[in-house]
CSV table of N, CA and C in Angstrom, one decimal:
chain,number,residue,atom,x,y,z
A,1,UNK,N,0.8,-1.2,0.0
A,1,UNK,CA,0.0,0.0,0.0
A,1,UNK,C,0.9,1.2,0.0
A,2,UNK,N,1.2,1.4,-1.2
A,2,UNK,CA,1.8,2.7,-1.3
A,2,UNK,C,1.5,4.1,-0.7
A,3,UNK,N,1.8,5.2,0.0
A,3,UNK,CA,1.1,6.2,0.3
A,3,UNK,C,1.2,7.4,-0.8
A,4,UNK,N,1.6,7.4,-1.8
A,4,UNK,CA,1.4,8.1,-2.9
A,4,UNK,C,0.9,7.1,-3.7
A,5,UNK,N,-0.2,7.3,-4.8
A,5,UNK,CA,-1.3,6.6,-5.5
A,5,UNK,C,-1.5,8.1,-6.4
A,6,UNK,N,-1.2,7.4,-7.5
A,6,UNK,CA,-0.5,6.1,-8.2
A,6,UNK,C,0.7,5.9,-8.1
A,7,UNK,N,1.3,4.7,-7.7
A,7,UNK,CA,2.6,4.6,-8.0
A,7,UNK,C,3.8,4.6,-9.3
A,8,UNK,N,4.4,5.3,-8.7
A,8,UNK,CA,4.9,5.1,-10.6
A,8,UNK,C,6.6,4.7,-10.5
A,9,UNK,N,7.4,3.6,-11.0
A,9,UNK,CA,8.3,3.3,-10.8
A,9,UNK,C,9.4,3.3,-12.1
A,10,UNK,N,10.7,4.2,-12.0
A,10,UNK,CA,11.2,3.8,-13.0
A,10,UNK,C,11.2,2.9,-13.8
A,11,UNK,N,11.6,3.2,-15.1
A,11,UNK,CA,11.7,1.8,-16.3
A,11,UNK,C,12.9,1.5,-16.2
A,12,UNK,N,13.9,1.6,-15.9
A,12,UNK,CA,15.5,0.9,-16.2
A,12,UNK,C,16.1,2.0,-14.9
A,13,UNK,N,16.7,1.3,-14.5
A,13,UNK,CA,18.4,1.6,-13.1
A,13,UNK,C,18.8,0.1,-12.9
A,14,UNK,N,19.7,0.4,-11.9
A,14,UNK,CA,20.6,-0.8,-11.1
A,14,UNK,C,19.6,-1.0,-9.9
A,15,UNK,N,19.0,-2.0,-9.2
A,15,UNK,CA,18.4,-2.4,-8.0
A,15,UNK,C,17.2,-2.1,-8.7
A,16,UNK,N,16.6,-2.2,-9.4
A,16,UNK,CA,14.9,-2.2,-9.2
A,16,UNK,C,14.3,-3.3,-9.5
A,17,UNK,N,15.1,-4.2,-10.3
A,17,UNK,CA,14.4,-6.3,-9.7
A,17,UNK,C,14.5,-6.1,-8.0
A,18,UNK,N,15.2,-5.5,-7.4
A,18,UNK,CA,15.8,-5.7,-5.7
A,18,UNK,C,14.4,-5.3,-5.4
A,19,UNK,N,14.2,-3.9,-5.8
A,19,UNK,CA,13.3,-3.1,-5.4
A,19,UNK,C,11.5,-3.1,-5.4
A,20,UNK,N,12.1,-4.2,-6.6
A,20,UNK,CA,10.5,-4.6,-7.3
A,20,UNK,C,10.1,-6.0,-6.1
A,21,UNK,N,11.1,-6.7,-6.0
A,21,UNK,CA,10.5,-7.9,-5.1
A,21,UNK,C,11.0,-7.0,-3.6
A,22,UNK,N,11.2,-6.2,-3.2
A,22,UNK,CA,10.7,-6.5,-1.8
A,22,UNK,C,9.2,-5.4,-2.2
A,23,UNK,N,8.8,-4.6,-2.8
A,23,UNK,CA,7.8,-4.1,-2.8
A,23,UNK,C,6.6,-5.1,-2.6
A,24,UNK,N,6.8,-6.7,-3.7
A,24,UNK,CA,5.8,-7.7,-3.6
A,24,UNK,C,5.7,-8.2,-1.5
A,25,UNK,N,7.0,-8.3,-1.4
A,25,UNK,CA,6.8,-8.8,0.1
A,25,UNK,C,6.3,-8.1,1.1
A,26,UNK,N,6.4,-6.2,0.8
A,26,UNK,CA,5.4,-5.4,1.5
A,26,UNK,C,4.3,-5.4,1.5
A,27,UNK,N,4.0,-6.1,0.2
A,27,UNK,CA,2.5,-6.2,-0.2
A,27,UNK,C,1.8,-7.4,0.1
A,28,UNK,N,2.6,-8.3,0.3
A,28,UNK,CA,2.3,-9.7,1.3
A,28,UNK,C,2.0,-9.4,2.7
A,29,UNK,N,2.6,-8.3,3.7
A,29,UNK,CA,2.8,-7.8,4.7
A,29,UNK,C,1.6,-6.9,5.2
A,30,UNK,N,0.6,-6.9,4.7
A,30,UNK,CA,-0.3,-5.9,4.6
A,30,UNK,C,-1.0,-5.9,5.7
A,31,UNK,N,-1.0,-7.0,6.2
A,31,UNK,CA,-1.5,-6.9,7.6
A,31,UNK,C,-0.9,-6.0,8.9
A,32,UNK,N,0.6,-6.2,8.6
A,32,UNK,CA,1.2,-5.2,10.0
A,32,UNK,C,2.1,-4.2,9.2
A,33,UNK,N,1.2,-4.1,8.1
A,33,UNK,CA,2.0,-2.0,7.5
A,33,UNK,C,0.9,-1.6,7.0
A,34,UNK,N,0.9,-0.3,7.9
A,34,UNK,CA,0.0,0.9,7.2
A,34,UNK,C,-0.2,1.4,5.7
A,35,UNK,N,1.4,1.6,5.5
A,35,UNK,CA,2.1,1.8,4.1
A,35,UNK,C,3.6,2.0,4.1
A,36,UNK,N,3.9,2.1,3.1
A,36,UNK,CA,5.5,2.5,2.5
A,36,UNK,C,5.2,3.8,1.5
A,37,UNK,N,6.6,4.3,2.0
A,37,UNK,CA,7.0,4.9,0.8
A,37,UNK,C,8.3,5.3,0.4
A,38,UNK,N,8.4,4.7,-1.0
A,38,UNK,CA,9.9,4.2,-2.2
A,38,UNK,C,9.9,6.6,-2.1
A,39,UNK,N,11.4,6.2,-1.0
A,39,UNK,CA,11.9,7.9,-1.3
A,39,UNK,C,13.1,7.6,-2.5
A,40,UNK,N,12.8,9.2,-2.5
A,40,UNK,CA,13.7,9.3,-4.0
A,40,UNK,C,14.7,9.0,-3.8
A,41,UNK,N,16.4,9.4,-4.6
A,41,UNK,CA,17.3,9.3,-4.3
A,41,UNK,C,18.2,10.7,-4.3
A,42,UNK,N,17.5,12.1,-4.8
A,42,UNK,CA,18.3,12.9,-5.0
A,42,UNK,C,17.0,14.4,-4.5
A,43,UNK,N,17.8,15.1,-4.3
A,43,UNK,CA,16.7,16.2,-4.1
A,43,UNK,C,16.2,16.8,-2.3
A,44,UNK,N,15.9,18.4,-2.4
A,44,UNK,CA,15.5,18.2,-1.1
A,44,UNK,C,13.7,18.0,-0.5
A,45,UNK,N,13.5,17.4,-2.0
A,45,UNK,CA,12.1,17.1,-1.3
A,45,UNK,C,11.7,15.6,-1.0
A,46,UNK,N,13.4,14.8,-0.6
A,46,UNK,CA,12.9,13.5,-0.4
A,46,UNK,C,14.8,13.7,1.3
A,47,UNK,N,13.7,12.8,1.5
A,47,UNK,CA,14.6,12.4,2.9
A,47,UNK,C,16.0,11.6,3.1
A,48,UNK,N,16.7,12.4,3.8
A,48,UNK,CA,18.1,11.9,3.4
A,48,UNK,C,18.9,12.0,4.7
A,49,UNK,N,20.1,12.2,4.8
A,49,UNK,CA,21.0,12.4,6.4
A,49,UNK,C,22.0,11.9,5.5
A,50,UNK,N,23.1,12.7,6.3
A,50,UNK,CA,24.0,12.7,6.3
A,50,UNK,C,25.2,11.3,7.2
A,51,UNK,N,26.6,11.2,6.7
A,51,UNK,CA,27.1,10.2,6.9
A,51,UNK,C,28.3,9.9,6.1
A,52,UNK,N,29.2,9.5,6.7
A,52,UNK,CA,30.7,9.3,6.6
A,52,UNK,C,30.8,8.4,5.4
A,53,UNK,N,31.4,8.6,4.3
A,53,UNK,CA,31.6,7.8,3.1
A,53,UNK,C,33.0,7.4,3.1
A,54,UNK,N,32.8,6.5,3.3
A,54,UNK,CA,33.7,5.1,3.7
A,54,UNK,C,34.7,5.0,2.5
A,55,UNK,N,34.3,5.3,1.2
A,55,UNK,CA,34.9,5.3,-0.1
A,55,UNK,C,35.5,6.2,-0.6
A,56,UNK,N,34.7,7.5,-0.6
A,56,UNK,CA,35.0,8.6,-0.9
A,56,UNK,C,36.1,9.4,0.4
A,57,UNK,N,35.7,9.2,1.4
A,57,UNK,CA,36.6,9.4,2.6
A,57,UNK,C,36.0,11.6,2.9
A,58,UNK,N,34.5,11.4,2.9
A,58,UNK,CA,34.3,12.4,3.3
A,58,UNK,C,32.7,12.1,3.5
A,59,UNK,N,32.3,13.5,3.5
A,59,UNK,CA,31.0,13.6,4.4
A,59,UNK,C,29.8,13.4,3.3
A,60,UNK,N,29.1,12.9,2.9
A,60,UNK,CA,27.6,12.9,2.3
A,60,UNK,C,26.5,12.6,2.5
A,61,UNK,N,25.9,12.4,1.4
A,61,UNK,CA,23.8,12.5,1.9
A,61,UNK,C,23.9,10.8,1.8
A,62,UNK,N,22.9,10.7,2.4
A,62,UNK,CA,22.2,9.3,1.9
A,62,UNK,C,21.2,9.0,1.8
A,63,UNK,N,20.1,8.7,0.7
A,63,UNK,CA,18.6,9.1,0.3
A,63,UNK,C,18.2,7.2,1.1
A,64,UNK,N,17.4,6.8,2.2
A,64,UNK,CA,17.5,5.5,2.0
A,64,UNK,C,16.4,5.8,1.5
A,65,UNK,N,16.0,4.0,0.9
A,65,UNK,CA,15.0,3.5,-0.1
A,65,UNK,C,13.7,3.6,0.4
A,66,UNK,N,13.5,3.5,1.5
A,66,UNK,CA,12.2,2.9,2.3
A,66,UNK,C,11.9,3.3,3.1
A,67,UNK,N,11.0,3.9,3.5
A,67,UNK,CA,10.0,4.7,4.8
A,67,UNK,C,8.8,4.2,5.1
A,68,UNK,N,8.3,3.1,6.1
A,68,UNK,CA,7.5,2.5,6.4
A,68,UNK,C,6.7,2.4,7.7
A,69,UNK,N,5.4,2.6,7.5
A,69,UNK,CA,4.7,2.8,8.5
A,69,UNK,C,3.9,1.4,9.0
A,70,UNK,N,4.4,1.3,10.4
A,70,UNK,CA,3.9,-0.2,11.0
A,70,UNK,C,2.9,0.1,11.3
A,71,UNK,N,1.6,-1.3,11.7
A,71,UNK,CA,0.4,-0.8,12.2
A,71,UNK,C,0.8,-0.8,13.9
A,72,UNK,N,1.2,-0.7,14.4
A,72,UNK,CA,1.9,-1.2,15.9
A,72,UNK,C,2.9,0.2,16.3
A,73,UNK,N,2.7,1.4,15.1
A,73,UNK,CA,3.3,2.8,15.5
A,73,UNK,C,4.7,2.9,15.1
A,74,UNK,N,5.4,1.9,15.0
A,74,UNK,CA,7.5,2.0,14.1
A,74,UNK,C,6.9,2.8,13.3
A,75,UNK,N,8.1,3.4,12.5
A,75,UNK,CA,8.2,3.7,11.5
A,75,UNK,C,9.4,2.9,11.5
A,76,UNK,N,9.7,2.5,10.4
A,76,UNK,CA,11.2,1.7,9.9
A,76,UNK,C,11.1,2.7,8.7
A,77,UNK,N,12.7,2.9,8.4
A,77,UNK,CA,13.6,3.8,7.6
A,77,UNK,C,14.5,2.5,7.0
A,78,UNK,N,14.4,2.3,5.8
A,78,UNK,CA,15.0,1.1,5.4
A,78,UNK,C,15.8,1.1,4.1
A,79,UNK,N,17.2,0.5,3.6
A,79,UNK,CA,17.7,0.7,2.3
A,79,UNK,C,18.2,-0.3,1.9
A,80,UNK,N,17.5,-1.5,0.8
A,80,UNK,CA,17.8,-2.4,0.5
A,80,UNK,C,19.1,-2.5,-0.7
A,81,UNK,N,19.5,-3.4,-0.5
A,81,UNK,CA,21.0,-3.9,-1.1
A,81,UNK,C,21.2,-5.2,-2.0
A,82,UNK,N,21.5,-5.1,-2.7
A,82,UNK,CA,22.4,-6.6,-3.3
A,82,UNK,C,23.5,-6.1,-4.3
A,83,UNK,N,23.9,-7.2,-5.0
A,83,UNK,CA,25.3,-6.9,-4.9
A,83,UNK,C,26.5,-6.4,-4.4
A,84,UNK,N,26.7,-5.5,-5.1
A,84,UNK,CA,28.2,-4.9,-4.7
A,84,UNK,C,27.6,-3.9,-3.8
A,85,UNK,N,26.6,-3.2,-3.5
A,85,UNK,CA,26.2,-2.0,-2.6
A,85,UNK,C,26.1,-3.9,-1.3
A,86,UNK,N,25.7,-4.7,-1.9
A,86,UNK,CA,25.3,-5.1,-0.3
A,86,UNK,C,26.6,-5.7,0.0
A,87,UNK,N,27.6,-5.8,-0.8
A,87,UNK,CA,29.5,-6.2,-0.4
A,87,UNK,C,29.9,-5.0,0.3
A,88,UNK,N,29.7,-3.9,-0.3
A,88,UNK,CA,30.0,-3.1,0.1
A,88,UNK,C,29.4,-1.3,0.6
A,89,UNK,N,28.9,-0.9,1.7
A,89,UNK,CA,27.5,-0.2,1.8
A,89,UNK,C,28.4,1.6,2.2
A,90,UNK,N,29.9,1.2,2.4
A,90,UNK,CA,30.5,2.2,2.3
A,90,UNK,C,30.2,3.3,3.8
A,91,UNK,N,29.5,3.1,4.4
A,91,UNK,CA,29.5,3.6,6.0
A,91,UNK,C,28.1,4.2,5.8
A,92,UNK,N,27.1,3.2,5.0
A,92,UNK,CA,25.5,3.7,5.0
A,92,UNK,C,25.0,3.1,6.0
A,93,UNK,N,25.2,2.0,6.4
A,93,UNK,CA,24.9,1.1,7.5
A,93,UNK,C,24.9,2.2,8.8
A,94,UNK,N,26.6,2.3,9.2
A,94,UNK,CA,26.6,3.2,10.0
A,94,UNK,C,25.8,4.6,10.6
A,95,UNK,N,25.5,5.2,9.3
A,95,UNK,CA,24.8,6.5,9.1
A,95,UNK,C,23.2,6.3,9.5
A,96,UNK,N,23.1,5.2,9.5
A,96,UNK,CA,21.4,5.0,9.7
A,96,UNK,C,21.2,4.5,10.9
A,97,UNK,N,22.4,3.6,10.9
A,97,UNK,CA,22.2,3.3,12.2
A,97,UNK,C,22.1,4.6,13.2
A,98,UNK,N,23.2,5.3,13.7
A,98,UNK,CA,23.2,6.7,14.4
A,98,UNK,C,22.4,7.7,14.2
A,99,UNK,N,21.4,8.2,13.1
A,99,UNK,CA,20.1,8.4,12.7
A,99,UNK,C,19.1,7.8,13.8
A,100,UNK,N,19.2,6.6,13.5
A,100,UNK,CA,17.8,5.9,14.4
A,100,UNK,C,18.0,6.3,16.0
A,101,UNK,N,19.5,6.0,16.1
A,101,UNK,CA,19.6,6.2,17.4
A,101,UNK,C,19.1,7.4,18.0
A,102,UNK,N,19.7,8.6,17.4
A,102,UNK,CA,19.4,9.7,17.4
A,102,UNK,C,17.8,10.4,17.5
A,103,UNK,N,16.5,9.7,16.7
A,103,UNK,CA,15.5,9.9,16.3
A,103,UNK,C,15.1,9.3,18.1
A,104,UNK,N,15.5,8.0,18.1
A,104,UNK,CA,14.8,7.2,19.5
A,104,UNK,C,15.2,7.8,20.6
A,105,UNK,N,16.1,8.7,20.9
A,105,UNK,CA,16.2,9.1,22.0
A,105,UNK,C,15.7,10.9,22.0
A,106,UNK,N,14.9,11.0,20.8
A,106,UNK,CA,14.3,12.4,21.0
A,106,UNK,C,12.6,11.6,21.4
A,107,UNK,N,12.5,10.3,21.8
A,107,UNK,CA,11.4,9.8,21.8
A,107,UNK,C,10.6,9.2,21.4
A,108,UNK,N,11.4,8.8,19.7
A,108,UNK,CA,11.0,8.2,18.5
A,108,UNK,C,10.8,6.7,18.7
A,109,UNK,N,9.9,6.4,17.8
A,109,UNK,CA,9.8,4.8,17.6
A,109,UNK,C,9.8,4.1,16.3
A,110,UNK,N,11.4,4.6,16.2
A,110,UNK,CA,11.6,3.9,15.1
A,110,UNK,C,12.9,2.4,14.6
A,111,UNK,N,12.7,1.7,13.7
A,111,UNK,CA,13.5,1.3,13.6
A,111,UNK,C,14.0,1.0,11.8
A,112,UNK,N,15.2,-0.3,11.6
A,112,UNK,CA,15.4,0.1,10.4
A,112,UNK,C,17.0,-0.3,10.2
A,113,UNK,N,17.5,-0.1,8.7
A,113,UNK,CA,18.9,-1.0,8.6
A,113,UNK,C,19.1,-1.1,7.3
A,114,UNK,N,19.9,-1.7,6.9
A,114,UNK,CA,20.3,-2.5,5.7
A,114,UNK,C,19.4,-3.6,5.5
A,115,UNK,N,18.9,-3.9,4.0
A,115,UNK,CA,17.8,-5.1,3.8
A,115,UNK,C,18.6,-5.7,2.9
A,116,UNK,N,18.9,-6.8,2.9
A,116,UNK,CA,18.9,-7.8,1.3
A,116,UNK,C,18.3,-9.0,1.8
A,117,UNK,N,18.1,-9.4,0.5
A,117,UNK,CA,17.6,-10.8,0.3
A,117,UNK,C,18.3,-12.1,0.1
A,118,UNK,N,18.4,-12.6,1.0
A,118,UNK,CA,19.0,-14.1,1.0
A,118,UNK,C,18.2,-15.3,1.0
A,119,UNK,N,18.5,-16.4,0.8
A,119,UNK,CA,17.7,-17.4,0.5
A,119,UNK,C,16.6,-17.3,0.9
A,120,UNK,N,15.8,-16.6,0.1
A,120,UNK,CA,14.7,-16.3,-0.3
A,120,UNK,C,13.7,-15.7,1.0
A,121,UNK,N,14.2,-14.9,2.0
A,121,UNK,CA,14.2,-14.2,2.8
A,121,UNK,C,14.3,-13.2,3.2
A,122,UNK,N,14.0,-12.2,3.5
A,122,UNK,CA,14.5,-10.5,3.5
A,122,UNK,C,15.2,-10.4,4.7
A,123,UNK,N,16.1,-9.8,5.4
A,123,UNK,CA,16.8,-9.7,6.3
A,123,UNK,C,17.5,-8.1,6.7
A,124,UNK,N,17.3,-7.3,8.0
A,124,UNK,CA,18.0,-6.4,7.8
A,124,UNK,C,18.8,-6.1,8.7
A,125,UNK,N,19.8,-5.3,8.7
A,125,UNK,CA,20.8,-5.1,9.4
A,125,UNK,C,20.5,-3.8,10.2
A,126,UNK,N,20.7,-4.0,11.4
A,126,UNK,CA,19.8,-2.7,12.5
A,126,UNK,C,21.0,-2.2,13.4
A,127,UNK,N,22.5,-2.0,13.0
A,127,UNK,CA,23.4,-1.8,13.5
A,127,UNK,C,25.1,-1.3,12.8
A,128,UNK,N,25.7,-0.2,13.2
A,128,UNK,CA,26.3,0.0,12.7
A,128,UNK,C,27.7,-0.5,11.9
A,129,UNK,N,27.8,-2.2,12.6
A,129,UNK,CA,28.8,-2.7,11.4
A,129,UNK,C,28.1,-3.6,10.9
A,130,UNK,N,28.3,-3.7,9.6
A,130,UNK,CA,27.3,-4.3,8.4
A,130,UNK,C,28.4,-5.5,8.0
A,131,UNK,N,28.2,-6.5,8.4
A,131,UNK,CA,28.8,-7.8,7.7
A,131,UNK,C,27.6,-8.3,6.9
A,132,UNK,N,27.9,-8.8,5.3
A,132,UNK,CA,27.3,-9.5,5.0
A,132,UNK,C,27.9,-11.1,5.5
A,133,UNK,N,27.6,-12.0,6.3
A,133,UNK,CA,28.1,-13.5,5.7
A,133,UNK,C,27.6,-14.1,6.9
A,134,UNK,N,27.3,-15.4,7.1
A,134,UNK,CA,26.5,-16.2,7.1
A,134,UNK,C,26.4,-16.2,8.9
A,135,UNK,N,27.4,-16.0,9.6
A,135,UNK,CA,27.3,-15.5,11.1
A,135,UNK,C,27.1,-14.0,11.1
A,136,UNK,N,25.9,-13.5,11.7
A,136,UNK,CA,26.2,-11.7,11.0
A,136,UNK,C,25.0,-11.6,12.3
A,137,UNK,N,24.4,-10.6,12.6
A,137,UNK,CA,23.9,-9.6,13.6
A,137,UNK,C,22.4,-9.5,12.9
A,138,UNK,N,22.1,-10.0,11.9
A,138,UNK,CA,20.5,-10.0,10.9
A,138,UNK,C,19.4,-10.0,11.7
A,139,UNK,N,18.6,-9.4,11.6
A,139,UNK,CA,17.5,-9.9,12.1
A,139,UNK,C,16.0,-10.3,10.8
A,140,UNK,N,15.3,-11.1,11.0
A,140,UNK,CA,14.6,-11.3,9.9
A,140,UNK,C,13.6,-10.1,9.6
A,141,UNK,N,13.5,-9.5,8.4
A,141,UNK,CA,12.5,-8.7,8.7
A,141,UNK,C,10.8,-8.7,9.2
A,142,UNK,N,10.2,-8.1,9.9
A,142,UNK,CA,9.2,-8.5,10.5
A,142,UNK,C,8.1,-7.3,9.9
């Protein structure tokens, strides 16, 4: 359940098979989310924060993917990965992590992380060091 209607999704980028199947699994989920909504990636009329670029070796934005309203009051802040962004996330992990922290101790109830998809599972990472491999800190997404 999208909260903009109609939804309208690019025709061609990098991640949007990623993007297209966890959308189906939000939509499976419909019982415990209010809605989602796919933020942009550039601009200041979409939500971003700032964060240590691990690659670049300086300071920038980070647009995550996913802004999601639980029926239970979370909001999850979410930015799904595969491939090489999920090998390597460059200190986005971090960034969100310290965001959420930040947000929950002004009172907030939120949560949120790094998502990829693993055997046939969604999974996200809710903490600032991001291992992908098979002993890791994951929690399933719920």
């Amino acid at each position: 359940f999208s909260v903009v209607q109609p939804f309208y999704f690019k025709k061609e980028y990098k991640g949007r098979i990623n993007e297209l199947n966890f959308i189906k699994y939000l939509e499976q989920k419909s019982s415990s989310i209010d809605w989602w909504f796919k933020n942009g990636d550039a601009g200041k009329e979409y939500y971003c924060l700032k964060y240590f670029n691990t690659g670049k070796k300086e300071e920038s934005l980070f647009y995550p993917d996913w802004i999601i309203k639980f029926k239970d009051g979370r909001i999850g802040i979410f930015d799904t990965k595969s491939g090489n962004t999920a090998q390597n996330p460059e200190g986005s992990a971090k960034g969100l992590a310290d965001k959420l922290k930040d947000l929950n101790s002004k009172g907030g109830n939120y949560i949120g992380g790094l998502v990829v998809l693993e055997n046939n599972q969604w999974y996200y990472f809710n903490n600032e060091k991001y291992l992908l491999e098979k002993d890791n800190d994951a929690d399933k997404f719920k």
